[in-house]
Amino acid sequence: MAFCLRSHTGLIIRKILSQKCGKPIDFSRIQHLRAISTSVQLNKVVSFNLSDIGEGIREVSVKEWFVKVGDTVEQFDNLCEVQSDKASVTITSRFDGKIVKIYHKIDDIALVGKPLVDIDVPEDGEEPKEKDPEKHSDSSSDEEDTKSPCPGATPTDEARKKVITTPAVRRLAMENKLDLTKVKPTGKFGRILKGDVLEHLNLIPAGTVKPHPTLLQPKAPEVPTYIPKILAEDRVEQLKGVRKAMLKSMTEALKIPHFAYSDEINMSKLMNVREELKADALQRGVKLTYMPFCIKAASKALTAYPILNSSLDEANESVIYKAAHNISVAMDTPQGLVVPNVKHCEQKGILDIARSLNELQERGQKGSLRPEDFADGTFSLSNIGIIGGTYTHPCIMSPQVAIGAMGRTKIVPRFGPNDEIVKAHVMSVSWSADHRVIDGVTMASFSNLWKKYLENPNLFLLD
């Protein structure tokens, strides 16, 4: 009733009541009813489930919560960040309401399709109320409109600023002839609260109203203090993230009968070509390494021997030949070893491959690789030589059928065309192939063609 008496409809009701009663009504006697709400509060609790994030991922690890029980959220507000086997994903809210339950703690495992949080959402479009002093105001929904100058105030550009607050706070400001644009907000996303106005009018002590977390500057992370342990103890650590993905993929890999083949490549000419092109590539914003040459050479060899760019369908006893050359590249990141892939290498030049590789490496260092960066890989290369070592025995990533690992490039003596001793830069390479579909001759022939392009980089110009 009190709410209606303040609205435009309330003015009409005042006149009707006065005419019916035949005498003026003292409406001030019912002002104490202003806090009584005659509307039915129809709220319901909705379980917000973890939706499918693709790539067949069925479970994730909760890395960080952005909300807590009691917080009010709106649609598309960030709820939490989760880490799958392949990438980090931020989960956002699909409802407006209040968080009433959180199902998982940090580092807990959350299953796809199971609840993450419970949200108390209003029905029939009712907006959830916040625990602010103005919750008993004339309207429970906030307004954001163009600020009109208060009585006695001079209209300026500052007075036309948009102010986020409630009708009760606007009425309080109008009664005190206060320009709300001069009040420092402490509510969520810059909302002016009743306490902000009272503090501005010096009716309550300064600092009584604490700013909402959305207005606070993020604190710099504290540097942990290292305390050395006197006695070492055994500990048990649950596999998560990249390590858990490695457990699954390598278990599947060891079911494949591996065929190994190794060779040496003279990288002397390629090193000279790369040195000549490095500065020009850098001017175009691309860091040119040896890996783009190795990737492009592999794509050329895959065109000649497409069986290595296939996958095995065991159930139907058939081979699926892949049209795209999506070459996976092993990368060492702060999160562990990841293997994203460069898409459609058969359609790209060396500079384009280098640019795509730079982007993947940058996202990998930031931990922002996307699920699509790992999808649909057809062939793999690993440059273990940047760490050390020469020959290795790489494991095939199912459902692929082949993988190559380049070792460290060494300076060794070799015989020249006139039997003279010359300095050569020799790199070793180790191949593994699925012996169920690839025989030794095919693997050796592929390696020889790949080697031919690297030892004679001018061949890239003929294609």
Coordinates of C-alpha atoms in Angstrom, one line a residue:
M1 CA 0.0 0.0 0.0
A2 CA 2.7 2.4 1.0
F3 CA 4.6 1.7 -2.2
C4 CA 1.5 2.5 -4.3
L5 CA 1.0 5.8 -2.5
R6 CA 4.3 7.0 -3.7
S7 CA 3.8 6.1 -7.3
H8 CA 1.7 7.8 -10.0
T9 CA -1.0 5.2 -9.4
G10 CA -0.8 6.1 -5.7
L11 CA -1.8 9.7 -6.4
I12 CA -5.0 8.4 -8.1
I13 CA -5.7 6.1 -5.1
R14 CA -5.3 9.0 -2.7
K15 CA -8.0 11.0 -4.6
I16 CA -10.4 8.0 -4.8
L17 CA -10.0 7.3 -1.1
S18 CA -10.6 10.9 -0.1
Q19 CA -13.7 11.1 -2.3
K20 CA -15.1 7.9 -0.8
C21 CA -14.5 8.9 2.8
G22 CA -15.8 12.4 2.2
K23 CA -12.9 13.9 4.2
P24 CA -9.2 14.3 3.9
I25 CA -7.1 11.3 4.9
D26 CA -3.9 11.6 7.0
F27 CA -1.6 9.4 5.0
S28 CA 1.3 10.1 7.3
R29 CA -0.3 7.7 9.8
I30 CA 0.3 4.7 7.5
Q31 CA 3.9 5.5 6.6
H32 CA 5.1 2.9 9.0
L33 CA 3.7 0.3 6.5
R34 CA 6.3 1.2 4.0
A35 CA 8.4 -1.8 4.9
I36 CA 5.5 -4.3 4.3
S37 CA 5.6 -6.0 0.9
T38 CA 2.3 -7.2 -0.4
S39 CA 3.8 -9.1 -3.3
V40 CA 4.4 -12.8 -3.1
Q41 CA 8.1 -13.7 -3.0
L42 CA 8.4 -16.7 -5.4
N43 CA 12.0 -17.8 -5.3
K44 CA 13.3 -21.3 -6.2
V45 CA 16.7 -23.0 -5.9
V46 CA 18.2 -24.1 -9.2
S47 CA 21.2 -26.5 -9.5
F48 CA 23.7 -25.1 -12.0
N49 CA 25.3 -28.2 -13.7
L50 CA 28.7 -28.4 -15.3
S51 CA 28.0 -28.4 -19.1
D52 CA 29.8 -30.4 -21.7
I53 CA 33.0 -28.5 -22.7
G54 CA 33.8 -30.7 -25.7
E55 CA 36.5 -33.1 -26.7
G56 CA 34.9 -36.0 -24.8
I57 CA 36.0 -34.5 -21.5
R58 CA 33.9 -36.0 -18.6
E59 CA 35.6 -34.5 -15.6
V60 CA 37.6 -31.4 -14.7
S61 CA 39.6 -30.1 -11.7
V62 CA 38.3 -26.9 -10.0
K63 CA 41.2 -24.4 -9.9
E64 CA 39.6 -21.2 -8.6
W65 CA 36.2 -19.9 -7.3
F66 CA 35.2 -16.3 -8.1
V67 CA 32.1 -16.5 -5.8
K68 CA 31.2 -17.7 -2.3
V69 CA 27.9 -18.7 -0.6
G70 CA 25.7 -15.6 -0.2
D71 CA 27.0 -13.7 -3.2
T72 CA 24.5 -12.3 -5.7
V73 CA 25.3 -13.1 -9.3
E74 CA 23.9 -12.1 -12.7
Q75 CA 23.9 -13.8 -16.0
F76 CA 27.4 -14.2 -17.5
D77 CA 29.2 -13.5 -14.2
N78 CA 32.2 -15.7 -13.7
L79 CA 31.6 -18.5 -11.3
C80 CA 34.8 -20.5 -11.3
E81 CA 37.8 -21.7 -13.4
V82 CA 38.2 -25.4 -14.2
Q83 CA 41.2 -27.3 -15.6
S84 CA 40.5 -30.2 -18.0
D85 CA 43.1 -32.7 -19.3
K86 CA 43.9 -30.2 -22.1
A87 CA 42.9 -26.6 -21.3
S88 CA 41.5 -24.1 -18.7
V89 CA 37.9 -23.0 -19.0
T90 CA 36.0 -20.2 -17.2
I91 CA 32.5 -21.2 -16.2
T92 CA 29.9 -18.4 -16.2
S93 CA 26.4 -18.2 -14.7
R94 CA 23.2 -18.7 -16.7
F95 CA 21.0 -17.3 -14.0
D96 CA 20.4 -14.2 -11.9
G97 CA 20.2 -15.0 -8.2
K98 CA 22.1 -15.7 -5.0
I99 CA 24.6 -18.5 -4.4
V100 CA 23.3 -20.8 -1.7
K101 CA 25.6 -23.8 -2.1
I102 CA 29.0 -24.6 -3.6
Y103 CA 29.5 -28.4 -4.3
H104 CA 33.3 -28.5 -4.8
K105 CA 36.4 -27.1 -3.1
I106 CA 39.6 -26.0 -4.8
D107 CA 41.3 -29.0 -6.6
D108 CA 38.2 -31.2 -6.3
I109 CA 37.1 -33.2 -9.3
A110 CA 33.8 -32.0 -10.9
L111 CA 31.9 -34.3 -13.3
V112 CA 30.2 -33.1 -16.5
G113 CA 26.4 -32.9 -15.9
K114 CA 26.7 -32.8 -12.1
P115 CA 25.9 -29.7 -10.0
L116 CA 28.6 -27.0 -9.5
V117 CA 26.5 -24.6 -7.4
D118 CA 22.9 -24.0 -6.2
I119 CA 21.4 -20.6 -7.1
D120 CA 18.4 -19.1 -5.5
V121 CA 16.7 -17.5 -8.5
P122 CA 13.5 -15.4 -8.6
E123 CA 10.5 -16.5 -10.6
D124 CA 8.4 -14.4 -12.9
G125 CA 11.3 -12.0 -13.7
E126 CA 11.6 -10.8 -10.0
E127 CA 15.1 -9.5 -9.3
P128 CA 17.0 -10.9 -6.3
K129 CA 17.5 -8.6 -3.4
E130 CA 20.9 -7.8 -2.0
K131 CA 21.7 -7.6 1.7
D132 CA 22.0 -3.8 1.6
P133 CA 20.4 -1.2 4.0
E134 CA 18.1 -0.2 1.2
K135 CA 16.4 -3.6 0.9
H136 CA 13.2 -2.1 2.5
S137 CA 13.2 0.8 0.0
D138 CA 10.3 1.6 -2.3
S139 CA 11.5 -0.7 -5.1
S140 CA 13.6 -3.8 -4.9
S141 CA 15.1 -3.4 -8.3
D142 CA 18.0 -1.0 -9.1
E143 CA 17.6 1.8 -11.6
E144 CA 20.2 3.1 -14.0
D145 CA 19.1 6.3 -15.8
T146 CA 20.3 9.7 -16.6
K147 CA 20.8 11.8 -13.4
S148 CA 18.5 14.8 -13.1
P149 CA 19.9 17.8 -11.1
C150 CA 18.8 18.0 -7.5
P151 CA 16.8 21.1 -6.4
G152 CA 19.1 24.1 -6.2
A153 CA 21.9 22.3 -8.2
T154 CA 23.3 23.9 -11.3
P155 CA 22.9 21.6 -14.4
T156 CA 26.4 20.7 -15.6
D157 CA 28.0 17.8 -17.6
E158 CA 28.8 16.2 -14.3
A159 CA 25.2 16.2 -13.3
R160 CA 24.2 14.3 -16.4
K161 CA 26.4 11.3 -15.4
K162 CA 24.7 8.0 -15.1
V163 CA 24.2 7.0 -11.5
I164 CA 23.3 3.4 -10.3
T165 CA 21.2 3.4 -7.2
T166 CA 17.7 2.7 -5.8
P167 CA 14.7 5.0 -5.6
A168 CA 15.1 5.2 -1.8
V169 CA 18.6 6.5 -2.1
R170 CA 17.6 9.0 -4.7
R171 CA 14.8 10.2 -2.4
L172 CA 17.2 10.5 0.5
A173 CA 19.6 12.6 -1.7
M174 CA 16.7 14.8 -2.9
E175 CA 15.6 15.5 0.7
N176 CA 19.2 16.6 1.6
K177 CA 19.7 18.5 -1.8
L178 CA 22.6 16.2 -2.5
D179 CA 24.1 15.7 -6.0
L180 CA 24.6 11.9 -6.2
T181 CA 27.4 12.3 -8.8
K182 CA 29.5 13.7 -6.0
V183 CA 29.0 10.6 -3.7
K184 CA 31.7 7.9 -3.8
P185 CA 30.0 4.5 -4.5
T186 CA 30.9 1.4 -2.7
G187 CA 28.3 -1.0 -4.0
K188 CA 28.7 -3.7 -6.7
F189 CA 29.8 -2.3 -10.0
G190 CA 29.7 1.3 -8.7
R191 CA 26.2 1.3 -7.2
I192 CA 25.6 4.0 -4.6
L193 CA 24.3 2.6 -1.3
K194 CA 22.3 4.3 1.4
G195 CA 25.4 4.1 3.7
D196 CA 27.4 6.0 1.0
V197 CA 25.0 9.0 1.2
L198 CA 24.9 8.9 5.0
E199 CA 28.7 8.9 5.1
H200 CA 28.9 11.7 2.6
L201 CA 26.5 13.8 4.8
N202 CA 28.7 12.9 7.9
L203 CA 25.8 11.2 9.6
I204 CA 27.9 8.1 10.1
P205 CA 31.7 7.8 10.7
A206 CA 33.9 7.7 7.6
G207 CA 34.9 4.2 6.6
T208 CA 31.8 2.5 8.0
V209 CA 30.7 1.3 4.5
K210 CA 33.2 -1.2 3.1
P211 CA 33.7 -1.2 -0.8
H212 CA 32.4 -4.2 -2.7
P213 CA 35.1 -6.6 -3.8
T214 CA 34.4 -5.7 -7.5
L215 CA 35.8 -2.2 -6.7
L216 CA 38.9 -3.3 -4.9
Q217 CA 42.3 -3.5 -6.7
P218 CA 43.6 -7.1 -6.8
K219 CA 46.2 -7.7 -4.3
A220 CA 49.7 -8.8 -5.4
P221 CA 50.3 -12.4 -4.7
E222 CA 52.3 -13.0 -1.6
V223 CA 55.7 -14.5 -2.2
P224 CA 55.8 -17.8 -0.2
T225 CA 58.5 -18.1 2.3
Y226 CA 60.5 -21.3 1.8
I227 CA 61.1 -23.2 5.0
P228 CA 63.5 -26.1 4.6
K229 CA 62.5 -29.5 5.9
I230 CA 64.9 -31.2 8.2
L231 CA 63.5 -34.7 7.5
A232 CA 62.1 -35.8 4.2
E233 CA 58.8 -37.7 4.3
D234 CA 56.9 -39.8 1.7
R235 CA 53.8 -38.1 0.3
V236 CA 50.9 -39.1 -1.9
E237 CA 49.8 -36.8 -4.7
Q238 CA 46.7 -37.2 -6.7
L239 CA 47.3 -37.0 -10.5
K240 CA 45.5 -34.0 -12.0
G241 CA 45.5 -32.0 -15.2
V242 CA 48.3 -32.7 -17.6
R243 CA 49.7 -35.6 -15.6
K244 CA 46.4 -37.3 -15.4
A245 CA 46.0 -36.9 -19.2
M246 CA 49.5 -38.3 -19.7
L247 CA 48.5 -41.4 -17.6
K248 CA 45.6 -42.1 -19.9
S249 CA 47.3 -41.4 -23.2
M250 CA 50.5 -43.3 -22.5
T251 CA 48.5 -46.3 -21.2
E252 CA 46.7 -46.4 -24.6
A253 CA 50.0 -45.8 -26.4
L254 CA 51.6 -48.9 -24.9
K255 CA 48.9 -51.0 -26.4
I256 CA 50.3 -50.2 -29.9
P257 CA 53.1 -52.4 -31.3
H258 CA 55.8 -49.8 -32.0
F259 CA 58.3 -50.0 -34.9
A260 CA 61.4 -47.9 -34.3
Y261 CA 63.6 -46.3 -37.0
S262 CA 66.5 -43.8 -36.6
D263 CA 68.6 -41.7 -38.9
E264 CA 71.0 -38.7 -39.0
I265 CA 70.4 -35.4 -40.9
N266 CA 73.1 -32.9 -42.0
M267 CA 71.6 -29.5 -41.0
S268 CA 74.5 -27.3 -42.2
K269 CA 72.6 -25.9 -45.3
L270 CA 69.4 -25.4 -43.4
M271 CA 71.2 -23.5 -40.6
N272 CA 72.6 -21.1 -43.2
V273 CA 69.2 -20.6 -44.8
R274 CA 67.5 -20.0 -41.5
E275 CA 70.2 -17.5 -40.4
E276 CA 69.7 -15.5 -43.6
L277 CA 65.9 -15.4 -43.2
K278 CA 65.7 -14.9 -39.4
A279 CA 66.0 -11.1 -39.5
D280 CA 63.4 -10.7 -42.3
A281 CA 61.0 -13.0 -40.5
L282 CA 61.4 -11.0 -37.3
Q283 CA 60.5 -7.8 -39.1
R284 CA 57.2 -9.5 -40.0
G285 CA 56.6 -10.3 -36.4
V286 CA 57.5 -14.0 -36.7
K287 CA 60.2 -15.8 -34.7
L288 CA 61.7 -18.3 -37.2
T289 CA 63.1 -21.5 -35.7
Y290 CA 64.1 -24.9 -37.3
M291 CA 60.8 -26.5 -36.3
P292 CA 58.7 -24.8 -39.1
F293 CA 61.1 -26.3 -41.6
C294 CA 60.7 -29.8 -40.0
I295 CA 56.9 -29.5 -40.0
K296 CA 56.7 -28.4 -43.6
A297 CA 59.1 -31.2 -44.7
A298 CA 57.0 -33.7 -42.8
S299 CA 53.9 -32.4 -44.6
K300 CA 55.6 -32.9 -48.0
A301 CA 56.6 -36.4 -47.0
L302 CA 53.1 -37.2 -45.8
T303 CA 51.7 -36.2 -49.2
A304 CA 53.9 -38.9 -50.7
Y305 CA 53.2 -41.5 -48.0
P306 CA 49.6 -40.8 -46.8
I307 CA 49.5 -44.0 -44.7
L308 CA 51.5 -42.1 -42.0
N309 CA 48.7 -39.5 -41.9
S310 CA 46.0 -41.9 -41.0
S311 CA 44.3 -43.6 -38.1
L312 CA 43.4 -47.2 -37.4
D313 CA 39.7 -48.3 -36.9
E314 CA 40.2 -51.5 -35.0
A315 CA 36.5 -52.3 -34.7
N316 CA 36.0 -52.3 -38.5
E317 CA 39.6 -53.4 -39.3
S318 CA 40.0 -50.4 -41.6
V319 CA 42.4 -47.4 -42.1
I320 CA 41.1 -43.8 -42.2
Y321 CA 43.2 -41.6 -44.3
K322 CA 43.2 -37.9 -43.1
A323 CA 43.0 -35.2 -45.7
A324 CA 44.3 -32.4 -43.5
H325 CA 47.9 -32.4 -42.2
N326 CA 47.3 -31.3 -38.6
I327 CA 50.8 -31.8 -37.2
S328 CA 51.0 -32.0 -33.4
V329 CA 54.0 -30.5 -31.7
A330 CA 55.1 -31.4 -28.1
M331 CA 55.7 -28.3 -26.0
D332 CA 57.0 -27.9 -22.5
T333 CA 54.8 -25.4 -20.5
P334 CA 54.5 -24.4 -16.9
Q335 CA 51.5 -26.7 -16.7
G336 CA 53.5 -29.7 -18.1
L337 CA 54.0 -31.3 -21.5
V338 CA 51.2 -30.4 -23.9
V339 CA 50.8 -31.4 -27.6
P340 CA 48.7 -28.9 -29.6
N341 CA 48.7 -29.1 -33.4
V342 CA 49.3 -26.7 -36.3
K343 CA 46.2 -27.0 -38.6
H344 CA 46.4 -27.6 -42.4
C345 CA 50.1 -27.6 -42.8
E346 CA 49.7 -28.8 -46.4
Q347 CA 48.1 -25.4 -47.2
K348 CA 50.6 -23.2 -45.4
G349 CA 54.1 -22.0 -46.2
I350 CA 57.0 -22.1 -43.8
L351 CA 56.3 -18.5 -42.5
D352 CA 52.6 -19.2 -41.9
I353 CA 53.5 -22.4 -40.0
A354 CA 56.0 -20.4 -37.9
R355 CA 53.4 -17.8 -37.1
S356 CA 50.9 -20.5 -36.0
L357 CA 53.6 -22.2 -33.9
N358 CA 54.5 -18.9 -32.2
E359 CA 50.8 -18.3 -31.3
L360 CA 50.5 -21.9 -29.8
Q361 CA 53.7 -21.4 -27.8
E362 CA 52.5 -18.1 -26.4
R363 CA 49.2 -19.5 -25.3
G364 CA 50.9 -22.5 -23.9
Q365 CA 53.2 -20.4 -21.7
K366 CA 50.1 -18.4 -20.4
G367 CA 48.1 -21.6 -19.8
S368 CA 45.4 -20.4 -22.2
L369 CA 45.4 -23.2 -24.8
R370 CA 41.9 -24.0 -26.1
P371 CA 40.4 -27.5 -26.5
E372 CA 40.3 -26.9 -30.3
D373 CA 44.1 -26.5 -30.3
F374 CA 44.4 -30.2 -29.4
A375 CA 41.7 -31.5 -31.6
D376 CA 42.1 -33.6 -34.8
G377 CA 45.9 -34.1 -34.7
T378 CA 47.1 -36.5 -37.4
F379 CA 50.9 -36.7 -37.0
S380 CA 53.3 -35.8 -34.3
L381 CA 56.8 -34.2 -33.9
S382 CA 58.8 -33.7 -30.8
N383 CA 62.0 -31.6 -30.5
I384 CA 63.5 -33.2 -27.4
G385 CA 66.9 -32.0 -28.7
I386 CA 66.4 -28.5 -27.2
I387 CA 66.7 -30.2 -23.8
G388 CA 69.4 -32.7 -24.7
G389 CA 70.0 -36.2 -25.9
T390 CA 70.3 -37.7 -29.3
Y391 CA 68.2 -40.8 -29.9
T392 CA 65.0 -41.7 -28.1
H393 CA 62.0 -44.0 -28.5
P394 CA 58.9 -41.7 -28.8
C395 CA 55.4 -43.1 -27.9
I396 CA 52.6 -42.8 -30.5
M397 CA 49.6 -40.7 -29.6
S398 CA 46.6 -42.8 -30.3
P399 CA 44.7 -42.7 -32.7
Q400 CA 47.7 -41.4 -34.7
V401 CA 50.0 -44.0 -36.3
A402 CA 53.4 -42.3 -36.3
I403 CA 55.6 -39.8 -34.4
G404 CA 59.1 -38.4 -34.8
A405 CA 61.5 -37.0 -32.2
M406 CA 64.5 -34.8 -33.1
G407 CA 67.6 -35.0 -31.0
R408 CA 70.3 -32.5 -30.3
T409 CA 72.3 -31.1 -33.2
K410 CA 76.0 -31.8 -32.8
I411 CA 79.1 -30.5 -34.6
V412 CA 81.0 -33.6 -35.9
P413 CA 83.6 -34.2 -38.6
R414 CA 82.5 -35.5 -42.0
F415 CA 84.1 -36.2 -45.3
G416 CA 83.6 -33.6 -48.0
P417 CA 83.2 -34.2 -51.7
N418 CA 86.9 -34.4 -52.2
D419 CA 87.5 -36.6 -49.2
E420 CA 88.5 -33.6 -47.1
I421 CA 87.4 -33.4 -43.4
V422 CA 84.7 -30.7 -43.0
K423 CA 82.6 -29.5 -40.0
A424 CA 79.0 -30.7 -40.2
H425 CA 76.0 -30.0 -38.0
V426 CA 74.3 -33.3 -37.6
M427 CA 70.9 -33.9 -36.0
S428 CA 69.6 -37.3 -35.1
V429 CA 65.9 -38.3 -35.5
S430 CA 64.0 -41.2 -34.1
W431 CA 60.7 -42.5 -35.6
S432 CA 58.0 -44.7 -34.1
A433 CA 55.2 -46.2 -36.2
D434 CA 52.3 -48.5 -35.6
H435 CA 53.5 -51.8 -37.0
R436 CA 50.0 -53.0 -37.5
V437 CA 49.6 -50.7 -40.6
I438 CA 53.1 -49.3 -41.3
D439 CA 56.0 -51.5 -42.4
G440 CA 59.7 -50.7 -42.2
V441 CA 60.2 -49.9 -45.8
T442 CA 57.4 -47.2 -45.7
M443 CA 58.8 -45.7 -42.6
A444 CA 62.3 -45.6 -44.0
S445 CA 61.1 -44.1 -47.3
F446 CA 59.2 -41.4 -45.5
S447 CA 62.3 -40.5 -43.4
N448 CA 64.5 -40.3 -46.5
L449 CA 62.2 -37.8 -48.2
W450 CA 61.9 -35.8 -45.0
K451 CA 65.7 -35.8 -44.7
K452 CA 66.1 -34.8 -48.3
Y453 CA 64.1 -31.6 -47.8
L454 CA 66.0 -30.6 -44.7
E455 CA 69.4 -31.3 -46.2
N456 CA 68.5 -29.4 -49.4
P457 CA 66.2 -26.6 -48.2
N458 CA 66.1 -25.0 -51.7
L459 CA 63.7 -27.9 -52.6
F460 CA 61.0 -26.0 -50.8
L461 CA 61.1 -23.4 -53.6
L462 CA 60.2 -25.9 -56.3
D463 CA 56.8 -26.8 -54.8

